[in-house]
Coordinates of C-alpha atoms in Angstrom, one line a residue:
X1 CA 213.6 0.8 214.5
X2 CA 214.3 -2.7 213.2
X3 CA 217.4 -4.0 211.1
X4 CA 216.4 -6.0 208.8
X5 CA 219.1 -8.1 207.6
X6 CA 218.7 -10.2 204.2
X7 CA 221.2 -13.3 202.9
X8 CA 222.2 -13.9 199.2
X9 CA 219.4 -16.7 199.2
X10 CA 216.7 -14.6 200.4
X11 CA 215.6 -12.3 197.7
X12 CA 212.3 -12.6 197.9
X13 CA 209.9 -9.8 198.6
X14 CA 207.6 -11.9 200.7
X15 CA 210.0 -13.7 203.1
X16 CA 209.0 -13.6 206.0
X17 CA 211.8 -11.3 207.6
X18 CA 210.7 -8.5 205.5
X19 CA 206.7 -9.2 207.0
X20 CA 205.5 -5.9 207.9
X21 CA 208.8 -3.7 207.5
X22 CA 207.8 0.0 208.2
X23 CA 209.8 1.8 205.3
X24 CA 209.6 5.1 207.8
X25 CA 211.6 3.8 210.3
X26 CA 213.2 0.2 209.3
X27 CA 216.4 -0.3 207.6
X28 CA 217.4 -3.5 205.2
X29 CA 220.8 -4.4 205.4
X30 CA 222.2 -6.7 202.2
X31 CA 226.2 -7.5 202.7
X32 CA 228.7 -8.4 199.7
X33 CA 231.5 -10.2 202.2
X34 CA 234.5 -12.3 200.6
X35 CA 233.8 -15.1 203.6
X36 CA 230.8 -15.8 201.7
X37 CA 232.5 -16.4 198.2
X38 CA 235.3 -18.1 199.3
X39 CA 234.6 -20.6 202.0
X40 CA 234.4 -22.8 199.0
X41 CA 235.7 -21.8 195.9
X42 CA 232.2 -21.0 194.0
X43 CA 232.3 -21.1 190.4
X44 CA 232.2 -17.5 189.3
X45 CA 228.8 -17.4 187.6
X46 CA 227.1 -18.4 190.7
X47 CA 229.3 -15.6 192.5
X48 CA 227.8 -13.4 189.9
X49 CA 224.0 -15.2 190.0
X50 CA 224.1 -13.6 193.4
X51 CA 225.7 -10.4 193.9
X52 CA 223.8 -9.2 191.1
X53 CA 220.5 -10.3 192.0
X54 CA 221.3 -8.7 195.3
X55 CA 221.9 -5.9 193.7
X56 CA 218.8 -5.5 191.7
X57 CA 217.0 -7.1 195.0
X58 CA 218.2 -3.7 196.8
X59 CA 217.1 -1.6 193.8
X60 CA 213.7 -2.8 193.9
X61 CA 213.4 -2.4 197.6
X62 CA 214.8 1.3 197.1
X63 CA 212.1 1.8 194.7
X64 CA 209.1 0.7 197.3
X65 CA 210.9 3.6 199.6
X66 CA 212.5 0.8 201.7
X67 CA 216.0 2.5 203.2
X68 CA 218.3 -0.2 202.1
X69 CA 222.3 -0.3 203.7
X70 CA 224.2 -1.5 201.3
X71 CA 227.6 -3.2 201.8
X72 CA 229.3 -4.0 198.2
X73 CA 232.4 -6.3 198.5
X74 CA 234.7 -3.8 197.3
X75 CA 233.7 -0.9 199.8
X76 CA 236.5 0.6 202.4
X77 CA 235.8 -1.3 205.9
X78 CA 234.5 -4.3 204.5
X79 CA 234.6 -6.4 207.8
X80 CA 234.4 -9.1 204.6
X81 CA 232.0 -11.6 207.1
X82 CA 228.2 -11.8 208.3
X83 CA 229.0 -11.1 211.9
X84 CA 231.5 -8.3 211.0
X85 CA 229.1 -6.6 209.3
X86 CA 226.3 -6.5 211.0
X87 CA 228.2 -5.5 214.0
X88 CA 229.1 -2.3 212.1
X89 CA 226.0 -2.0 210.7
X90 CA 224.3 -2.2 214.5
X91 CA 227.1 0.5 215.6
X92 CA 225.9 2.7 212.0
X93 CA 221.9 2.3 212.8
X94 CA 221.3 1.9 216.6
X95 CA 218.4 -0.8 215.8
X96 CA 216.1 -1.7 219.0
X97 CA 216.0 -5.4 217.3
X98 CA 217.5 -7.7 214.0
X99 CA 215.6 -9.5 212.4
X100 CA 216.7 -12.3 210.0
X101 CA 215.1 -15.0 208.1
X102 CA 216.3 -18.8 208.8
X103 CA 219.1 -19.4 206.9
X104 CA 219.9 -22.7 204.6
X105 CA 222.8 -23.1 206.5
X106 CA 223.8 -25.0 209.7
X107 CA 226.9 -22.6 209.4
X108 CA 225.0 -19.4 209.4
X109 CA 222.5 -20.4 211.9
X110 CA 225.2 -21.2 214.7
X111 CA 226.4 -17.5 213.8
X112 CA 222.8 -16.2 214.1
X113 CA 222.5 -18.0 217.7
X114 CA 225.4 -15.9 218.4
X115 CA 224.5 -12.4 217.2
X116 CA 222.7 -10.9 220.3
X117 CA 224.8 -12.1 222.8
X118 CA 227.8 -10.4 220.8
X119 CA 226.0 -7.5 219.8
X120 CA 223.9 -6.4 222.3
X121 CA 220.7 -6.1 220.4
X122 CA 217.7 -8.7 220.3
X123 CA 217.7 -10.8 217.2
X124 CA 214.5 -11.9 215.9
X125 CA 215.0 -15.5 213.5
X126 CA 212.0 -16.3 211.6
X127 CA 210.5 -19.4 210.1
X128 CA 211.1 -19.3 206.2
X129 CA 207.8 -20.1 205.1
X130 CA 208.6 -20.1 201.2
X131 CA 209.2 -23.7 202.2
X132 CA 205.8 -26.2 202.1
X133 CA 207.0 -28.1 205.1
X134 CA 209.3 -26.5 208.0
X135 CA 211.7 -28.5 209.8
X136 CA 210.1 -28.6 213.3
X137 CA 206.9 -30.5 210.9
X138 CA 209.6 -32.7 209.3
X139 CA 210.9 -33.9 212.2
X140 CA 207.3 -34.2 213.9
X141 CA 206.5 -36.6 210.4
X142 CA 210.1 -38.0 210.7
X143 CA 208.6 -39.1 214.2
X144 CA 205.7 -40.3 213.0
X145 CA 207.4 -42.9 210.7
X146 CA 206.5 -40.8 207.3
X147 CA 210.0 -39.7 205.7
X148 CA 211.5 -43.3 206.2
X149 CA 211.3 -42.5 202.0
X150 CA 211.4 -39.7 199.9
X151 CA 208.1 -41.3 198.4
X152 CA 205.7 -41.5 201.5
X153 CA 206.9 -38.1 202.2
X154 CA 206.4 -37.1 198.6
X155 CA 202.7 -38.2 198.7
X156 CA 202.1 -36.4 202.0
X157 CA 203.1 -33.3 200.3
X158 CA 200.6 -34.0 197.7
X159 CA 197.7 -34.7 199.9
X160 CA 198.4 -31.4 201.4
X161 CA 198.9 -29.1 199.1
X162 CA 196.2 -30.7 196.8
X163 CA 198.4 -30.7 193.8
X164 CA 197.5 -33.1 191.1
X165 CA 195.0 -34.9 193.3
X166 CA 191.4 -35.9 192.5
X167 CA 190.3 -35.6 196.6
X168 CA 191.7 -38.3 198.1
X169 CA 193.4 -39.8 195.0
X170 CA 196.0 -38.9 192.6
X171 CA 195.3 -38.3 189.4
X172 CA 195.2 -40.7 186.9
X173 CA 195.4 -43.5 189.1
X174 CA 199.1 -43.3 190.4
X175 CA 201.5 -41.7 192.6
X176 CA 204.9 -41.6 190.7
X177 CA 205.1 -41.8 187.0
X178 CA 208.7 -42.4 186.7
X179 CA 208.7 -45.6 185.0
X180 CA 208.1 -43.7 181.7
X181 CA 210.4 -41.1 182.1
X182 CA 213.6 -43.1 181.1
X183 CA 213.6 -42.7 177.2
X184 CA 217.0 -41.7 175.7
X185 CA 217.4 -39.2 172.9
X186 CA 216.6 -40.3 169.1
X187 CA 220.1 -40.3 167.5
X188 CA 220.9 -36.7 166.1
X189 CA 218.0 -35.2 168.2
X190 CA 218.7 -31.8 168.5
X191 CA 217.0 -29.8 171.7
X192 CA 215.3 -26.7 171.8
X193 CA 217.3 -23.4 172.0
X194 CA 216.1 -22.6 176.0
X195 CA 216.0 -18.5 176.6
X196 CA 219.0 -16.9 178.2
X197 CA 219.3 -13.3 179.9
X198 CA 221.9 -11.1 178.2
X199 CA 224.2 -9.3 181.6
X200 CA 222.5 -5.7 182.0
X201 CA 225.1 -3.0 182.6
X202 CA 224.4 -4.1 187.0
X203 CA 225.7 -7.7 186.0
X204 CA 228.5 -6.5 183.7
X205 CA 230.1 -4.5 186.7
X206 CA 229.8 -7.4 188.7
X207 CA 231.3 -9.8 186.4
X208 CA 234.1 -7.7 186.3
X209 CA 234.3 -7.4 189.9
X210 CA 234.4 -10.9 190.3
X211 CA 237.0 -11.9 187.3
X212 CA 239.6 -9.2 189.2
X213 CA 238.9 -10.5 192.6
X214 CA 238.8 -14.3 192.4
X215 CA 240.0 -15.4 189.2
X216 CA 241.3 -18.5 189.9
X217 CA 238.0 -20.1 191.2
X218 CA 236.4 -22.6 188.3
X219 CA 234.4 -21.6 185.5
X220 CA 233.8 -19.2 182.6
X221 CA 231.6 -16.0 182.6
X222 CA 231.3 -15.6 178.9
X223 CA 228.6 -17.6 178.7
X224 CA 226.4 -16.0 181.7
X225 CA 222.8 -16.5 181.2
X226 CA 220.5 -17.0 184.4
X227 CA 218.1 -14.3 185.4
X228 CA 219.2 -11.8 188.1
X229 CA 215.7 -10.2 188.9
X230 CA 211.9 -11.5 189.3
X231 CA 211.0 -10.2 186.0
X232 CA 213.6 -12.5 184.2
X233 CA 213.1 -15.5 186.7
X234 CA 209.2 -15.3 185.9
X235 CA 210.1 -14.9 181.8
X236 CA 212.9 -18.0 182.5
X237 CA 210.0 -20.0 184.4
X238 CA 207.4 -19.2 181.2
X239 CA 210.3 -20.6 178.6
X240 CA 210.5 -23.8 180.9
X241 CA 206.5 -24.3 180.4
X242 CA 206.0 -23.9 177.2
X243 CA 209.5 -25.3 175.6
X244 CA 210.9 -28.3 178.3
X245 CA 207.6 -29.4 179.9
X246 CA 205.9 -30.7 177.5
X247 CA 208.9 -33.1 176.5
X248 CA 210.5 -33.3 180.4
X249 CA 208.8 -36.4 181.7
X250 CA 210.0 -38.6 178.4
X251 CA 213.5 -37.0 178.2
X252 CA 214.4 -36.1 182.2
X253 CA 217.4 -39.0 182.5
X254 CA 218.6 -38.4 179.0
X255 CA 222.0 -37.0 178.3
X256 CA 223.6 -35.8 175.0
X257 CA 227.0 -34.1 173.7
X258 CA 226.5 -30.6 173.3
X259 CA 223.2 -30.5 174.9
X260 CA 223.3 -28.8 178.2
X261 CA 220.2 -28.0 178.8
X262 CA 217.7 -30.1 177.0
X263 CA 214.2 -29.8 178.2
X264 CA 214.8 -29.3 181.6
X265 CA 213.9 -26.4 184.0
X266 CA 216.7 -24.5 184.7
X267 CA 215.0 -22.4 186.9
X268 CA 217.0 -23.7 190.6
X269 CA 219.2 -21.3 190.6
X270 CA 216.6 -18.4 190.6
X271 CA 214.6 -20.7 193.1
X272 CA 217.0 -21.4 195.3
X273 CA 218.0 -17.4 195.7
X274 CA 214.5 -16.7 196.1
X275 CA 213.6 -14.6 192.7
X276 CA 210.6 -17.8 192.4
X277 CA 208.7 -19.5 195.1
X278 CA 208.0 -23.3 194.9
X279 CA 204.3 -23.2 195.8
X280 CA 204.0 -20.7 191.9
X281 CA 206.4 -22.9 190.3
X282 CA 204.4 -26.1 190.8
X283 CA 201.4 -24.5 190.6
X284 CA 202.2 -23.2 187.1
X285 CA 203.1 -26.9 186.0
X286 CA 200.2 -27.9 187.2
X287 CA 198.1 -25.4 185.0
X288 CA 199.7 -26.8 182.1
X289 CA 198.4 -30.4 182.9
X290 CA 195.0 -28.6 183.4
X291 CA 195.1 -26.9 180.1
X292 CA 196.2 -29.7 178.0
X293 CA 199.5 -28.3 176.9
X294 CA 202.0 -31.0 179.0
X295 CA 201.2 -34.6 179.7
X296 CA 200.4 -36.1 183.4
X297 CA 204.1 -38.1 183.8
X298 CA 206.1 -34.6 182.6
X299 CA 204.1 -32.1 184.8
X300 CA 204.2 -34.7 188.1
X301 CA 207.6 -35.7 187.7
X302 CA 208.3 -32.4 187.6
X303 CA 206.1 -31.4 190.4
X304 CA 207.7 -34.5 192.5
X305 CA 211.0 -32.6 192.4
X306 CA 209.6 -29.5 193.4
X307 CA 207.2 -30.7 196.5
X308 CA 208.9 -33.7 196.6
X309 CA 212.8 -34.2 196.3
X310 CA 213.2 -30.8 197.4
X311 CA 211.5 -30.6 200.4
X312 CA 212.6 -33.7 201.7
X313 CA 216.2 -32.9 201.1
X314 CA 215.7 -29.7 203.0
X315 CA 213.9 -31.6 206.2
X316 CA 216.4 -34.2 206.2
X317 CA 219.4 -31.4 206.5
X318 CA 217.8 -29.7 209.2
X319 CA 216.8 -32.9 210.8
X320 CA 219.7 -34.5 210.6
X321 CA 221.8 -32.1 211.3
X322 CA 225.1 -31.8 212.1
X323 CA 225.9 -35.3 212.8
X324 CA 224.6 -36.4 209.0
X325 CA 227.8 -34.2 207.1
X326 CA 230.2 -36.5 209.3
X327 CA 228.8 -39.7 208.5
X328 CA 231.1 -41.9 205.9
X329 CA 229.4 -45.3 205.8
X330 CA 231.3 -46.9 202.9
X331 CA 234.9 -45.7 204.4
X332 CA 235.3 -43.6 201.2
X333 CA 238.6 -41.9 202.0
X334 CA 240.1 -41.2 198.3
X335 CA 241.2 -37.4 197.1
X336 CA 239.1 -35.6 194.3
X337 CA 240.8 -36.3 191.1
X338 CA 242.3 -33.6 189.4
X339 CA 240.2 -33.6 186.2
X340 CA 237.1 -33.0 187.9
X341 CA 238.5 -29.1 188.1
X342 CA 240.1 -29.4 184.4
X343 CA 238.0 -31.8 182.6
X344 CA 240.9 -33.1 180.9
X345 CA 240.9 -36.9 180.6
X346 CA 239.9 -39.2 178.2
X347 CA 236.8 -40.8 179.6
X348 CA 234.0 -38.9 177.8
X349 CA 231.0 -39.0 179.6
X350 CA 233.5 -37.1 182.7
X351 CA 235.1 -34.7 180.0
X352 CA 231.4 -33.7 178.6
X353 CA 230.1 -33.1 181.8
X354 CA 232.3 -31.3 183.5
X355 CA 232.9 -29.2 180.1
X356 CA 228.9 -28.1 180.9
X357 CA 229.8 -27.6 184.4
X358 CA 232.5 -25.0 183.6
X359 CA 230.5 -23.1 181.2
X360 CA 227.4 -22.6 182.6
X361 CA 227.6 -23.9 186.4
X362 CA 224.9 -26.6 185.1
X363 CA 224.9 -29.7 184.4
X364 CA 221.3 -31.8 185.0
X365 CA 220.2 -34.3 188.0
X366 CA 221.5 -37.3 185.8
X367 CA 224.5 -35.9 184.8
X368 CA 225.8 -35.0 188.7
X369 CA 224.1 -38.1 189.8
X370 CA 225.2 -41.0 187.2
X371 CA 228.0 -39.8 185.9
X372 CA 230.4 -37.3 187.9
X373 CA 228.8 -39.0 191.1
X374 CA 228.7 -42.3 189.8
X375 CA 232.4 -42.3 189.3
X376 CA 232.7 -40.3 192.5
X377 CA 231.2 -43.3 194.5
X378 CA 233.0 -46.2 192.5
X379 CA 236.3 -44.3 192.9
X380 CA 235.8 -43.9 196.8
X381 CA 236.6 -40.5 197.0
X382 CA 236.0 -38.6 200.2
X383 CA 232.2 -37.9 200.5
X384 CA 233.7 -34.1 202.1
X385 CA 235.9 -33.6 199.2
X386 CA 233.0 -34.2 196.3
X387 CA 230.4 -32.5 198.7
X388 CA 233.1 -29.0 198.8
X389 CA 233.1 -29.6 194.6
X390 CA 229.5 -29.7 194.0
X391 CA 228.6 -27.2 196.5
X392 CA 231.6 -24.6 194.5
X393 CA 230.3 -25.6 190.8
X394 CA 226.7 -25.2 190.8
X395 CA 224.4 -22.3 190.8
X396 CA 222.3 -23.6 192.2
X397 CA 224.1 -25.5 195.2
X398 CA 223.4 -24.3 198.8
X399 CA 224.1 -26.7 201.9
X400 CA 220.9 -27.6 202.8
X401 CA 220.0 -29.1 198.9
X402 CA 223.4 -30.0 198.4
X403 CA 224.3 -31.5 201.3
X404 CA 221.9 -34.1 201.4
X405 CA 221.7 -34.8 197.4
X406 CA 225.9 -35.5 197.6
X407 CA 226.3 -37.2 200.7
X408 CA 223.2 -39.4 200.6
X409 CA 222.3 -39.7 196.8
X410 CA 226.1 -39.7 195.5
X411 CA 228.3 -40.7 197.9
X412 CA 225.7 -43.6 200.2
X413 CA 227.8 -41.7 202.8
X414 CA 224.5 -41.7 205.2
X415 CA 224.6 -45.1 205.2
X416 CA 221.0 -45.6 203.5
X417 CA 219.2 -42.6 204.9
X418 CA 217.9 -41.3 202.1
X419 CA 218.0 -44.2 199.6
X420 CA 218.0 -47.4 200.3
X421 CA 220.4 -48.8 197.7
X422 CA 223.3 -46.7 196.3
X423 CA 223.4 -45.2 192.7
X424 CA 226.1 -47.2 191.0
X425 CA 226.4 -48.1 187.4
X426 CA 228.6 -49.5 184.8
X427 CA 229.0 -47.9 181.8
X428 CA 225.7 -49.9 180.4
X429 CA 223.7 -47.2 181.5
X430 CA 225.8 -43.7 180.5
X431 CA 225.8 -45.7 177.0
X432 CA 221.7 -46.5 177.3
X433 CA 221.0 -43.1 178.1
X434 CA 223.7 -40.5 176.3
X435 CA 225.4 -40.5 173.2
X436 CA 228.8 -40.3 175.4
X437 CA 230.1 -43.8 175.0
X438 CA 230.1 -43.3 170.9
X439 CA 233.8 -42.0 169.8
X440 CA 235.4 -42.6 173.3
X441 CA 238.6 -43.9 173.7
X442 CA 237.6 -46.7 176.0
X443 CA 235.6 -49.7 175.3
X444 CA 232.2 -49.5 177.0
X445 CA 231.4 -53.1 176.9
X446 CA 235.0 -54.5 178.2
X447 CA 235.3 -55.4 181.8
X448 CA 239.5 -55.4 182.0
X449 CA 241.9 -54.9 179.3
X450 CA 243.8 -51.9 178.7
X451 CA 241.3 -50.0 176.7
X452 CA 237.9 -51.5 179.5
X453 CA 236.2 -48.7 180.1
X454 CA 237.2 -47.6 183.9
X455 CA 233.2 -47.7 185.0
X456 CA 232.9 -51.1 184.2
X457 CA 236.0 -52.5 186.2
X458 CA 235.4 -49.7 189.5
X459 CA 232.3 -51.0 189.3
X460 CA 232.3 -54.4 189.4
X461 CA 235.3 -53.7 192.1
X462 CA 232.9 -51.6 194.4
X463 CA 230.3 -55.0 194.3
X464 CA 233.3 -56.8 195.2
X465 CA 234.5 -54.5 197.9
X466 CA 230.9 -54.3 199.5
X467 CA 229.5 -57.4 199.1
X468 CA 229.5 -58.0 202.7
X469 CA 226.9 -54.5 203.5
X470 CA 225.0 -55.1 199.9
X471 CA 224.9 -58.6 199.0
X472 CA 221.9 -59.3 200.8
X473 CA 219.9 -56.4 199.8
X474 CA 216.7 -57.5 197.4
X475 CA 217.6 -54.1 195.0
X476 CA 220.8 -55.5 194.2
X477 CA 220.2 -59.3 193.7
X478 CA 220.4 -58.8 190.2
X479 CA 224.1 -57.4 190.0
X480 CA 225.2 -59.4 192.9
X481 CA 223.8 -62.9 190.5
X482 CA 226.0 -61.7 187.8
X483 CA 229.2 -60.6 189.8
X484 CA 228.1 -64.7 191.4
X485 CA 228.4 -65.7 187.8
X486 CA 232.2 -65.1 187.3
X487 CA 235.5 -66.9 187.9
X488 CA 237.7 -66.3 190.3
X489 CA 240.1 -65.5 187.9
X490 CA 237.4 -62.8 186.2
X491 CA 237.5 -60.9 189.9
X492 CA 240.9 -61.1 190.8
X493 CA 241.9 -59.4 187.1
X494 CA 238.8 -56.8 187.9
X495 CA 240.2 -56.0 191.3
X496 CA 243.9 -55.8 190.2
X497 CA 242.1 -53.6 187.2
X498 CA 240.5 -51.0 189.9
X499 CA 243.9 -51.0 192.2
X500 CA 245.9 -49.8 189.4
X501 CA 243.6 -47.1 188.1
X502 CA 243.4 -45.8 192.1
X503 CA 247.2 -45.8 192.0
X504 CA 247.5 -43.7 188.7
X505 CA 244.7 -41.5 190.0
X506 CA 246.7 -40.1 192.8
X507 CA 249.7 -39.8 190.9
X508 CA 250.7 -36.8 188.7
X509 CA 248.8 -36.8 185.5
X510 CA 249.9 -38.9 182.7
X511 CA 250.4 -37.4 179.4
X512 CA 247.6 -37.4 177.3
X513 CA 246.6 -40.1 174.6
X514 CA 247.6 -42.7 177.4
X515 CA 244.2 -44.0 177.8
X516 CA 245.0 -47.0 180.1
X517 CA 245.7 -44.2 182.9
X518 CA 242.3 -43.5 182.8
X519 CA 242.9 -39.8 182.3

């Protein structure tokens, strides 16, 4: 008799812990522990994304005749930890051997390198082939000089899995079509109203469960939407297709008030638990191209997040591992301001998107990247402190995506790992590409001045500050000319500008309407 013993992130009927199970003798184990829910302080959607797909996970399982041990969070003896519980689970079931799934992790997997010595019971960890390219292959391409860039890797992945390919050659003539997918919204343009999953009576009890046992962690359930089962994860996936796709590519980088969800996917949270596979996913984008229903730059740039982004972020963690989370090239040493948990200041773009953030435990690529993490890296805050926020406040944050998205894409904390310049911006670009800057407070075109928009002087400050490890680099001529361009007098006032605002930041908040503060 086997234990079989499934995460949160694995709910997946074909993972490869759950390959030839023998409902007559083996025994699933799923745990609800507060370790889990707590370790950061996850915004109470994605607490309820999980336990009630792990719910409904064990259901179905039940249904195939699958004997499934069930540990809910509220249950007498809750050991309220992985180890704990499958200790008394081991003690409960007498197993000859565990078997588990690699986790997405580093965390987990040090405690699943320690299960059999403290359990006395073999335990089996298997490769989780819903990936396209497992770590030990990373690291043997990594080796071979082909993940120096997301792109080479990207195009590897495409040679391989054949997707959008004409034999040896992409299709239509190119790799990447990014260049055209960097259109801002028409003024007024209203999206399209995406499909949401009303909470069955399963997700209503654990909502409840979840308000009355952590209700000070960040976020709102009212407005719980993302499927819990396969069935719903498959309908959310169809809605993607044949609503966002066909508009994705254009609009991907666009932002708008009020918009939260646009064209885009909003299928990683039910990815990233398992409920959908990436192989179907980009397979099903690609049938769209195929059938003339999405155009060639919407359904590969999609398809590069899938095959691409995604996998490489996942070899990189596992790769890189655990050295990369300690890294802190740019000496970034600053707290997380409070507003990034109330959304309460002045700056709009940061007030919009973390708004989205607390509602729905969304916001989109651009969003986290060029705005929340765009100020993130200006400010200097601690890459640790901004990795703990993004892991807690989206659904679809697990280390191993996370991780290196944050500390790499965000924060430049790798030193140039994964991209070779960092994503900084003045407020040029939040005005190009959102709505955001119209009706703010601040002045989006000032550099200094009392009402300058803060992005413009933290920006120019963080050119200033690293001029020595950026000056020289060809990606950033451009800036670097300009910031050349200006008086001494122009830097000192944008440097005096940026110390200020860093001194108000870690103060106590100012009272609103003080928009000087930043707040």
């Amino acid at each position: 008799m086997r234990l079989v013993f499934i995460l949160g992130d694995q709910l997946t009927r074909g993972i490869s812990s759950l390959d030839g199970i023998d409902p007559a003798r083996d025994v699933v184990l799923m745990v609800e522990v507060a370790a889990e829910a707590t370790y950061v302080r996850h915004h109470k959607q994605k607490l309820v994304l999980i336990l009630s797909a792990m719910r409904h996970f064990a259901e179905e399982l039940r249904a195939e005749g699958i004997a499934v041990d069930y540990v809910r969070l509220e249950d007498p003896g809750n050991a309220q930890d992985f180890t704990g519980e499958l200790a008394r689970a081991v003690a409960r079931h007498r197993p000859e051997a565990v078997v588990v799934t690699h986790p997405g992790e580093w965390r987990v997997l040090q405690l699943m390198r320690g299960w059999a010595e403290g359990i006395g019971v073999p335990v089996e960890i298997r490769e989780d082939d819903r990936f396209l390219c497992p770590p030990a292959e990373f690291a043997r391409l990594t080796a071979a000089g082909k993940t120096g860039r997301m792109e080479y890797f990207y195009r590897e992945m495409r040679r391989r899995t054949g997707l959008l390919m004409e034999g040896a050659k992409p299709l239509g003539g190119k790799w990447n079509f990014d260049a055209e997918n960097r259109k801002a919204l028409p003024r007024g343009h209203q999206g399209p109203q995406r499909k949401r999953f009303a909470p069955d009576a399963m997700t209503e009890e654990v909502a409840a469960l979840v308000e009355a046992r952590f209700p000070d962690h960040f976020g709102r359930l009212d407005r719980f939407g993302w499927p819990v089962t396969r069935a719903e994860a498959l309908a959310a996936l169809d809605d993607f297709l044949r609503v966002g796709l066909p508009s994705f590519g254009d609009w991907q980088d666009a932002m708008q008030t009020g918009e939260d969800f646009l064209y885009h996917a909003l299928i990683a949270p039910a990815l990233n638990i398992g409920l959908l596979t990436a192989p179907e996913v980009a397979a099903a984008a690609e049938a769209e191209y195929h059938a003339g229903r999405a155009p060639l730059n919407a359904v590969e740039g999609f398809i590069r997040q899938v095959i691409g982004w995604r996998e490489f972020v996942r070899g990189l963690y596992w790769t890189e591992m655990p050295g990369y989370a300690e890294t802190n090239a740019l000496n970034a040493t600053r707290p997380l301001p409070a507003f990034f948990w109330t959304g309460e200041t002045a700056m709009r773009c940061l007030a919009e998107v973390i708004r989205g953030t607390r509602d729905n435990a969304y916001a989109h690529h651009i969003q986290r990247l060029m705005v929340t993490g765009n100020f993130a890296l200006l400010a200097g805050i601690a890459p640790g402190q901004i990795e703990a926020w993004y892991l807690a406040v989206y659904a679809d944050a697990f280390e191993w995506v996370e991780l290196p998205n944050v500390h790499g894409m965000v924060a430049h904390a790798d030193g140039g790992r994964l991209g070779s310049k960092p994503y900084a911006a003045a407020a040029a670009y939040i005005g190009r590409m959102s709505d955001y800057c119209r009706g703010c407070g601040f002045d989006a075109k000032a550099r200094t001045g009392r009402k300058a928009c803060p992005m413009n002087y933290l920006y120019w400050n963080f050119l200033i500050t690293h001029q020595a490890r950026f000056g020289k680099n060809p990606r950033m001529a451009l800036p670097y000319k300009a910031l050349a361009a200006m008086g001494e007098g122009e830097r000192a006032a944008i440097t005096a500008e940026a110390e200020a605002f860093f001194a108000r930041m870690s103060a106590p908040e100012a009272p609103s309407g003080q928009l000087s503060l930043g707040w």
